[in-house]
Amino acid sequence: MTTDETPGRSSRVALVRLLEARGLTDPRVLAAMGAVPREEFVDADLADVAYADSPLPIGGGQTISQPHVVALMAEAAGPGPDDRVLEVGTGSGYGAAVLAQLAAEVHTVEWDEALATAARERLSRLGYGNVEVRTGDGREGWPERAPFHAVVVTAAAEELPQALCSQLAVGGRLVAPVGGQHDDQSLLRVRRVADDEYVREDLGGVRFVPLRG
Ligand code: SAH
């Protein structure tokens, strides 16, 4: 066994090929997807399917997002190496780990205390020293850490939470699913182009669990 034959490596190579085939092009995002060991973010009995391009249960009725969606959101939010990122909905911590490969700092807020604690321990064990996890209502953002160059929301709200837009740096990008509980959600990207000017784009239909609270 050579040194790069770490567990899951060949599955990650296959996942990256699949993401390329599905239209993902950003080389930094593809490298991040190829680096994060997704099997570490699911229960041991799901390790076999950890690299399938599908959401998986993580307990409490929540899911770890499908890799394609994680990559799409990272590409749309476009965090640079010096950027500070806010994630709403830590879940397993997988999305935060992908963002942590791309940005300088990731601050992530999770509603469910048990999920937040598990994600914090897992990210620390895997060496993600640039991720900070907090329990709370992510609709309020994280004012003490703002402004953010990128904001990624991983649960759907009927309306875009205003606090999240106001915590964007000028030039920053927010990516969030917006819409009802069923199949009428759209992935929105909001760019803050000036202090009081935001540009909204619809990136297409998606399906996320609802934002709680
Ligand atoms: N990014 C996660 C996906 C999590 S699914 C991953 O990679 O595993 C969405 C998560 O958002 C769930 O864990 C859910 O508990 C959390 N969530 C829902 N409403 C929230 C809120 N108001 N504030 C913070 N987190 C919330």
mmCIF file of C-alpha atoms and ligand atoms in Angstrom:
data_model
loop_
_atom_site.group_PDB
_atom_site.id
_atom_site.type_symbol
_atom_site.label_atom_id
_atom_site.label_comp_id
_atom_site.label_asym_id
_atom_site.label_seq_id
_atom_site.Cartn_x
_atom_site.Cartn_y
_atom_site.Cartn_z
ATOM 1 C CA MET A 1 0.000 0.000 0.000
ATOM 2 C CA THR A 2 1.433 3.386 -1.020
ATOM 3 C CA THR A 3 1.079 6.411 1.227
ATOM 4 C CA ASP A 4 -1.754 8.012 -0.772
ATOM 5 C CA GLU A 5 -3.898 4.848 -0.578
ATOM 6 C CA THR A 6 -5.826 6.310 2.322
ATOM 7 C CA PRO A 7 -9.261 4.780 2.938
ATOM 8 C CA GLY A 8 -11.825 6.029 0.465
ATOM 9 C CA ARG A 9 -9.276 7.610 -1.869
ATOM 10 C CA SER A 10 -10.322 5.704 -4.988
ATOM 11 C CA SER A 11 -13.981 6.422 -4.168
ATOM 12 C CA ARG A 12 -13.166 10.130 -3.927
ATOM 13 C CA VAL A 13 -11.414 10.042 -7.310
ATOM 14 C CA ALA A 14 -14.552 8.448 -8.767
ATOM 15 C CA LEU A 15 -16.742 11.067 -7.059
ATOM 16 C CA VAL A 16 -14.685 13.904 -8.587
ATOM 17 C CA ARG A 17 -15.077 12.339 -12.073
ATOM 18 C CA LEU A 18 -18.822 12.117 -11.523
ATOM 19 C CA LEU A 19 -18.990 15.770 -10.451
ATOM 20 C CA GLU A 20 -17.017 16.797 -13.551
ATOM 21 C CA ALA A 21 -19.426 14.774 -15.688
ATOM 22 C CA ARG A 22 -22.293 16.645 -14.017
ATOM 23 C CA GLY A 23 -20.807 20.000 -15.055
ATOM 24 C CA LEU A 24 -18.720 21.124 -12.071
ATOM 25 C CA THR A 25 -15.603 22.889 -13.366
ATOM 26 C CA ASP A 26 -13.965 24.874 -10.542
ATOM 27 C CA PRO A 27 -10.618 23.125 -9.962
ATOM 28 C CA ARG A 28 -10.388 24.295 -6.322
ATOM 29 C CA VAL A 29 -13.859 22.933 -5.541
ATOM 30 C CA LEU A 30 -13.121 19.630 -7.292
ATOM 31 C CA ALA A 31 -9.866 19.317 -5.322
ATOM 32 C CA ALA A 32 -11.743 20.018 -2.076
ATOM 33 C CA MET A 33 -14.356 17.373 -2.913
ATOM 34 C CA GLY A 34 -11.522 14.956 -3.623
ATOM 35 C CA ALA A 35 -9.859 15.698 -0.296
ATOM 36 C CA VAL A 36 -12.667 15.426 2.288
ATOM 37 C CA PRO A 37 -13.263 11.867 3.602
ATOM 38 C CA ARG A 38 -17.085 11.741 3.413
ATOM 39 C CA GLU A 39 -17.174 8.314 5.084
ATOM 40 C CA GLU A 40 -16.039 10.026 8.306
ATOM 41 C CA PHE A 41 -19.222 12.132 8.333
ATOM 42 C CA VAL A 42 -21.759 9.288 8.244
ATOM 43 C CA ASP A 43 -22.466 6.308 10.507
ATOM 44 C CA ALA A 44 -20.127 3.348 10.056
ATOM 45 C CA ASP A 45 -22.949 1.272 8.546
ATOM 46 C CA LEU A 46 -23.275 3.827 5.720
ATOM 47 C CA ALA A 47 -19.539 3.933 4.907
ATOM 48 C CA ASP A 48 -20.136 1.728 1.837
ATOM 49 C CA VAL A 49 -22.434 4.296 0.261
ATOM 50 C CA ALA A 50 -20.635 7.393 1.554
ATOM 51 C CA TYR A 51 -19.475 8.396 -1.946
ATOM 52 C CA ALA A 52 -22.759 7.821 -3.744
ATOM 53 C CA ASP A 53 -24.091 11.125 -5.060
ATOM 54 C CA SER A 54 -27.069 11.155 -2.713
ATOM 55 C CA PRO A 55 -28.090 12.680 0.604
ATOM 56 C CA LEU A 56 -27.710 10.354 3.635
ATOM 57 C CA PRO A 57 -29.368 10.373 7.073
ATOM 58 C CA ILE A 58 -27.310 11.815 9.963
ATOM 59 C CA GLY A 59 -29.864 11.444 12.761
ATOM 60 C CA GLY A 60 -32.592 13.679 14.117
ATOM 61 C CA GLY A 61 -34.408 13.574 10.749
ATOM 62 C CA GLN A 62 -31.575 15.555 9.132
ATOM 63 C CA THR A 63 -29.381 14.655 6.158
ATOM 64 C CA ILE A 64 -25.866 15.225 4.924
ATOM 65 C CA SER A 65 -26.327 16.963 1.564
ATOM 66 C CA GLN A 66 -25.702 15.241 -1.748
ATOM 67 C CA PRO A 67 -22.059 15.819 -2.878
ATOM 68 C CA HIS A 68 -23.209 17.421 -6.145
ATOM 69 C CA VAL A 69 -25.205 20.016 -4.185
ATOM 70 C CA VAL A 70 -22.331 20.687 -1.750
ATOM 71 C CA ALA A 71 -19.998 21.258 -4.717
ATOM 72 C CA LEU A 72 -22.537 23.413 -6.577
ATOM 73 C CA MET A 73 -23.053 25.653 -3.552
ATOM 74 C CA ALA A 74 -19.314 25.953 -2.925
ATOM 75 C CA GLU A 75 -18.769 26.861 -6.583
ATOM 76 C CA ALA A 76 -21.583 29.444 -6.489
ATOM 77 C CA ALA A 77 -20.372 31.011 -3.229
ATOM 78 C CA GLY A 78 -16.791 30.982 -4.532
ATOM 79 C CA PRO A 79 -14.791 31.363 -1.294
ATOM 80 C CA GLY A 80 -11.203 32.441 -1.895
ATOM 81 C CA PRO A 81 -8.200 31.308 0.178
ATOM 82 C CA ASP A 82 -8.269 34.454 2.356
ATOM 83 C CA ASP A 83 -12.039 34.514 2.835
ATOM 84 C CA ARG A 84 -14.192 34.200 5.951
ATOM 85 C CA VAL A 85 -17.261 31.988 5.445
ATOM 86 C CA LEU A 86 -20.515 31.521 7.341
ATOM 87 C CA GLU A 87 -22.412 28.252 6.984
ATOM 88 C CA VAL A 88 -25.966 27.895 8.324
ATOM 89 C CA GLY A 89 -26.815 24.256 9.118
ATOM 90 C CA THR A 90 -23.649 22.398 10.152
ATOM 91 C CA GLY A 91 -25.349 18.975 10.168
ATOM 92 C CA SER A 92 -22.591 16.387 9.953
ATOM 93 C CA GLY A 93 -19.901 19.007 9.306
ATOM 94 C CA TYR A 94 -19.193 17.676 5.795
ATOM 95 C CA GLY A 95 -20.107 20.912 3.988
ATOM 96 C CA ALA A 96 -18.057 22.900 6.513
ATOM 97 C CA ALA A 97 -15.055 20.652 5.827
ATOM 98 C CA VAL A 98 -15.363 21.254 2.078
ATOM 99 C CA LEU A 99 -15.593 25.023 2.676
ATOM 100 C CA ALA A 100 -12.640 24.822 5.089
ATOM 101 C CA GLN A 101 -10.500 23.420 2.251
ATOM 102 C CA LEU A 102 -11.345 26.516 0.194
ATOM 103 C CA ALA A 103 -11.375 29.415 2.673
ATOM 104 C CA ALA A 104 -9.308 30.829 5.541
ATOM 105 C CA GLU A 105 -12.035 30.460 8.194
ATOM 106 C CA VAL A 106 -15.429 28.799 8.398
ATOM 107 C CA HIS A 107 -17.977 29.734 11.077
ATOM 108 C CA THR A 108 -20.919 27.367 11.129
ATOM 109 C CA VAL A 109 -24.166 27.480 13.119
ATOM 110 C CA GLU A 110 -26.315 24.420 13.916
ATOM 111 C CA TRP A 111 -29.781 24.421 15.542
ATOM 112 C CA ASP A 112 -29.464 20.944 17.056
ATOM 113 C CA GLU A 113 -27.002 20.788 19.942
ATOM 114 C CA ALA A 114 -26.242 17.061 19.566
ATOM 115 C CA LEU A 115 -25.415 17.487 15.861
ATOM 116 C CA ALA A 116 -23.272 20.557 16.616
ATOM 117 C CA THR A 117 -21.303 18.714 19.308
ATOM 118 C CA ALA A 118 -20.730 15.680 17.087
ATOM 119 C CA ALA A 119 -19.666 17.864 14.147
ATOM 120 C CA ARG A 120 -17.283 19.914 16.326
ATOM 121 C CA GLU A 121 -15.598 16.752 17.633
ATOM 122 C CA ARG A 122 -15.393 15.157 14.192
ATOM 123 C CA LEU A 123 -13.934 18.275 12.508
ATOM 124 C CA SER A 124 -11.373 18.662 15.258
ATOM 125 C CA ARG A 125 -10.385 14.975 15.082
ATOM 126 C CA LEU A 126 -9.935 15.292 11.298
ATOM 127 C CA GLY A 127 -7.693 18.338 11.764
ATOM 128 C CA TYR A 128 -10.011 21.107 10.530
ATOM 129 C CA GLY A 129 -8.607 23.765 12.857
ATOM 130 C CA ASN A 130 -10.140 26.613 10.823
ATOM 131 C CA VAL A 131 -13.779 25.672 11.539
ATOM 132 C CA GLU A 132 -15.739 27.092 14.474
ATOM 133 C CA VAL A 133 -19.104 25.445 15.309
ATOM 134 C CA ARG A 134 -21.826 27.113 17.385
ATOM 135 C CA THR A 135 -25.283 25.947 18.461
ATOM 136 C CA GLY A 136 -28.005 28.471 17.689
ATOM 137 C CA ASP A 137 -30.424 29.894 15.182
ATOM 138 C CA GLY A 138 -28.485 30.409 11.989
ATOM 139 C CA ARG A 139 -31.185 32.735 10.615
ATOM 140 C CA GLU A 140 -29.561 35.371 12.814
ATOM 141 C CA GLY A 141 -26.148 34.724 11.280
ATOM 142 C CA TRP A 142 -23.136 35.273 13.527
ATOM 143 C CA PRO A 143 -22.869 39.054 14.062
ATOM 144 C CA GLU A 144 -19.667 38.818 16.145
ATOM 145 C CA ARG A 145 -17.848 37.153 13.220
ATOM 146 C CA ALA A 146 -19.348 39.254 10.395
ATOM 147 C CA PRO A 147 -18.745 40.442 7.727
ATOM 148 C CA PHE A 148 -18.488 37.268 5.639
ATOM 149 C CA HIS A 149 -17.138 36.979 2.098
ATOM 150 C CA ALA A 150 -19.357 33.962 1.509
ATOM 151 C CA VAL A 151 -22.493 32.625 3.211
ATOM 152 C CA VAL A 152 -23.845 29.127 2.518
ATOM 153 C CA VAL A 153 -27.270 28.127 3.874
ATOM 154 C CA THR A 154 -28.040 24.387 3.869
ATOM 155 C CA ALA A 155 -31.735 24.384 4.852
ATOM 156 C CA ALA A 156 -34.597 26.107 3.069
ATOM 157 C CA ALA A 157 -36.447 29.203 4.322
ATOM 158 C CA GLU A 158 -39.662 30.622 2.882
ATOM 159 C CA GLU A 159 -37.933 34.005 2.807
ATOM 160 C CA LEU A 160 -34.260 34.844 2.775
ATOM 161 C CA PRO A 161 -33.273 35.808 6.364
ATOM 162 C CA GLN A 162 -32.401 39.517 6.222
ATOM 163 C CA ALA A 163 -29.628 39.268 8.846
ATOM 164 C CA LEU A 164 -27.662 36.974 6.561
ATOM 165 C CA CYS A 165 -27.641 39.502 3.718
ATOM 166 C CA SER A 166 -26.624 42.330 6.032
ATOM 167 C CA GLN A 167 -23.676 40.262 7.342
ATOM 168 C CA LEU A 168 -22.240 39.900 3.824
ATOM 169 C CA ALA A 169 -19.132 41.936 3.029
ATOM 170 C CA VAL A 170 -19.456 44.204 -0.010
ATOM 171 C CA GLY A 171 -18.415 41.919 -2.868
ATOM 172 C CA GLY A 172 -19.586 38.864 -0.884
ATOM 173 C CA ARG A 173 -21.882 36.058 -2.116
ATOM 174 C CA LEU A 174 -24.696 34.284 -0.299
ATOM 175 C CA VAL A 175 -26.108 30.990 -1.587
ATOM 176 C CA ALA A 176 -29.362 29.682 -0.096
ATOM 177 C CA PRO A 177 -32.333 27.502 -0.962
ATOM 178 C CA VAL A 178 -35.507 29.548 -0.692
ATOM 179 C CA GLY A 179 -39.061 28.271 -0.913
ATOM 180 C CA GLY A 180 -41.595 25.907 0.602
ATOM 181 C CA GLN A 181 -41.134 22.480 2.176
ATOM 182 C CA HIS A 182 -41.770 20.492 -0.980
ATOM 183 C CA ASP A 183 -40.636 20.868 -4.561
ATOM 184 C CA ASP A 184 -40.885 24.600 -5.068
ATOM 185 C CA GLN A 185 -37.466 25.626 -3.740
ATOM 186 C CA SER A 186 -34.899 27.571 -5.760
ATOM 187 C CA LEU A 187 -31.230 27.963 -5.054
ATOM 188 C CA LEU A 188 -30.610 31.709 -4.875
ATOM 189 C CA ARG A 189 -27.346 33.565 -5.089
ATOM 190 C CA VAL A 190 -27.270 37.062 -3.656
ATOM 191 C CA ARG A 191 -24.251 39.252 -4.308
ATOM 192 C CA ARG A 192 -23.719 42.390 -2.255
ATOM 193 C CA VAL A 193 -22.378 44.724 -4.904
ATOM 194 C CA ALA A 194 -22.470 47.911 -2.787
ATOM 195 C CA ASP A 195 -23.366 48.874 0.763
ATOM 196 C CA ASP A 196 -27.057 49.081 -0.086
ATOM 197 C CA GLU A 197 -27.221 47.109 -3.330
ATOM 198 C CA TYR A 198 -27.796 43.364 -3.685
ATOM 199 C CA VAL A 199 -28.092 41.375 -6.928
ATOM 200 C CA ARG A 200 -30.185 38.172 -6.858
ATOM 201 C CA GLU A 201 -29.875 35.239 -9.269
ATOM 202 C CA ASP A 202 -31.909 32.044 -9.423
ATOM 203 C CA LEU A 203 -29.578 29.044 -9.875
ATOM 204 C CA GLY A 204 -32.382 26.489 -10.335
ATOM 205 C CA GLY A 205 -34.632 24.071 -8.480
ATOM 206 C CA VAL A 206 -33.372 22.195 -5.397
ATOM 207 C CA ARG A 207 -34.758 20.187 -2.474
ATOM 208 C CA PHE A 208 -33.533 20.847 1.098
ATOM 209 C CA VAL A 209 -34.854 20.151 4.596
ATOM 210 C CA PRO A 210 -36.646 23.214 6.064
ATOM 211 C CA LEU A 211 -34.825 25.768 8.203
ATOM 212 C CA ARG A 212 -36.039 25.276 11.786
ATOM 213 C CA GLY A 213 -37.372 27.848 14.206
HETATM 214 N N1 SAH B 1 -24.251 21.029 5.707
HETATM 215 C C1 SAH B 1 -24.782 19.813 6.286
HETATM 216 C C2 SAH B 1 -26.179 19.540 5.789
HETATM 217 C C3 SAH B 1 -27.118 19.688 6.878
HETATM 218 S S1 SAH B 1 -28.857 19.553 6.561
HETATM 219 C C4 SAH B 1 -23.864 18.622 6.039
HETATM 220 O O1 SAH B 1 -22.960 18.756 5.228
HETATM 221 O O2 SAH B 1 -24.050 17.571 6.678
HETATM 222 C C5 SAH B 1 -29.404 21.064 7.295
HETATM 223 C C6 SAH B 1 -29.003 21.318 8.721
HETATM 224 O O3 SAH B 1 -29.517 22.596 9.063
HETATM 225 C C7 SAH B 1 -29.556 20.345 9.745
HETATM 226 O O4 SAH B 1 -28.509 19.814 10.497
HETATM 227 C C8 SAH B 1 -30.476 21.196 10.612
HETATM 228 O O5 SAH B 1 -30.504 20.818 11.972
HETATM 229 C C9 SAH B 1 -29.860 22.570 10.434
HETATM 230 N N2 SAH B 1 -30.763 23.689 10.703
HETATM 231 C C10 SAH B 1 -32.089 23.768 10.440
HETATM 232 N N3 SAH B 1 -32.564 24.959 10.819
HETATM 233 C C11 SAH B 1 -31.538 25.660 11.345
HETATM 234 C C12 SAH B 1 -31.400 26.963 11.920
HETATM 235 N N4 SAH B 1 -32.437 27.800 12.032
HETATM 236 N N5 SAH B 1 -30.177 27.345 12.355
HETATM 237 C C13 SAH B 1 -29.112 26.508 12.250
HETATM 238 N N6 SAH B 1 -29.183 25.275 11.724
HETATM 239 C C14 SAH B 1 -30.375 24.854 11.271
#
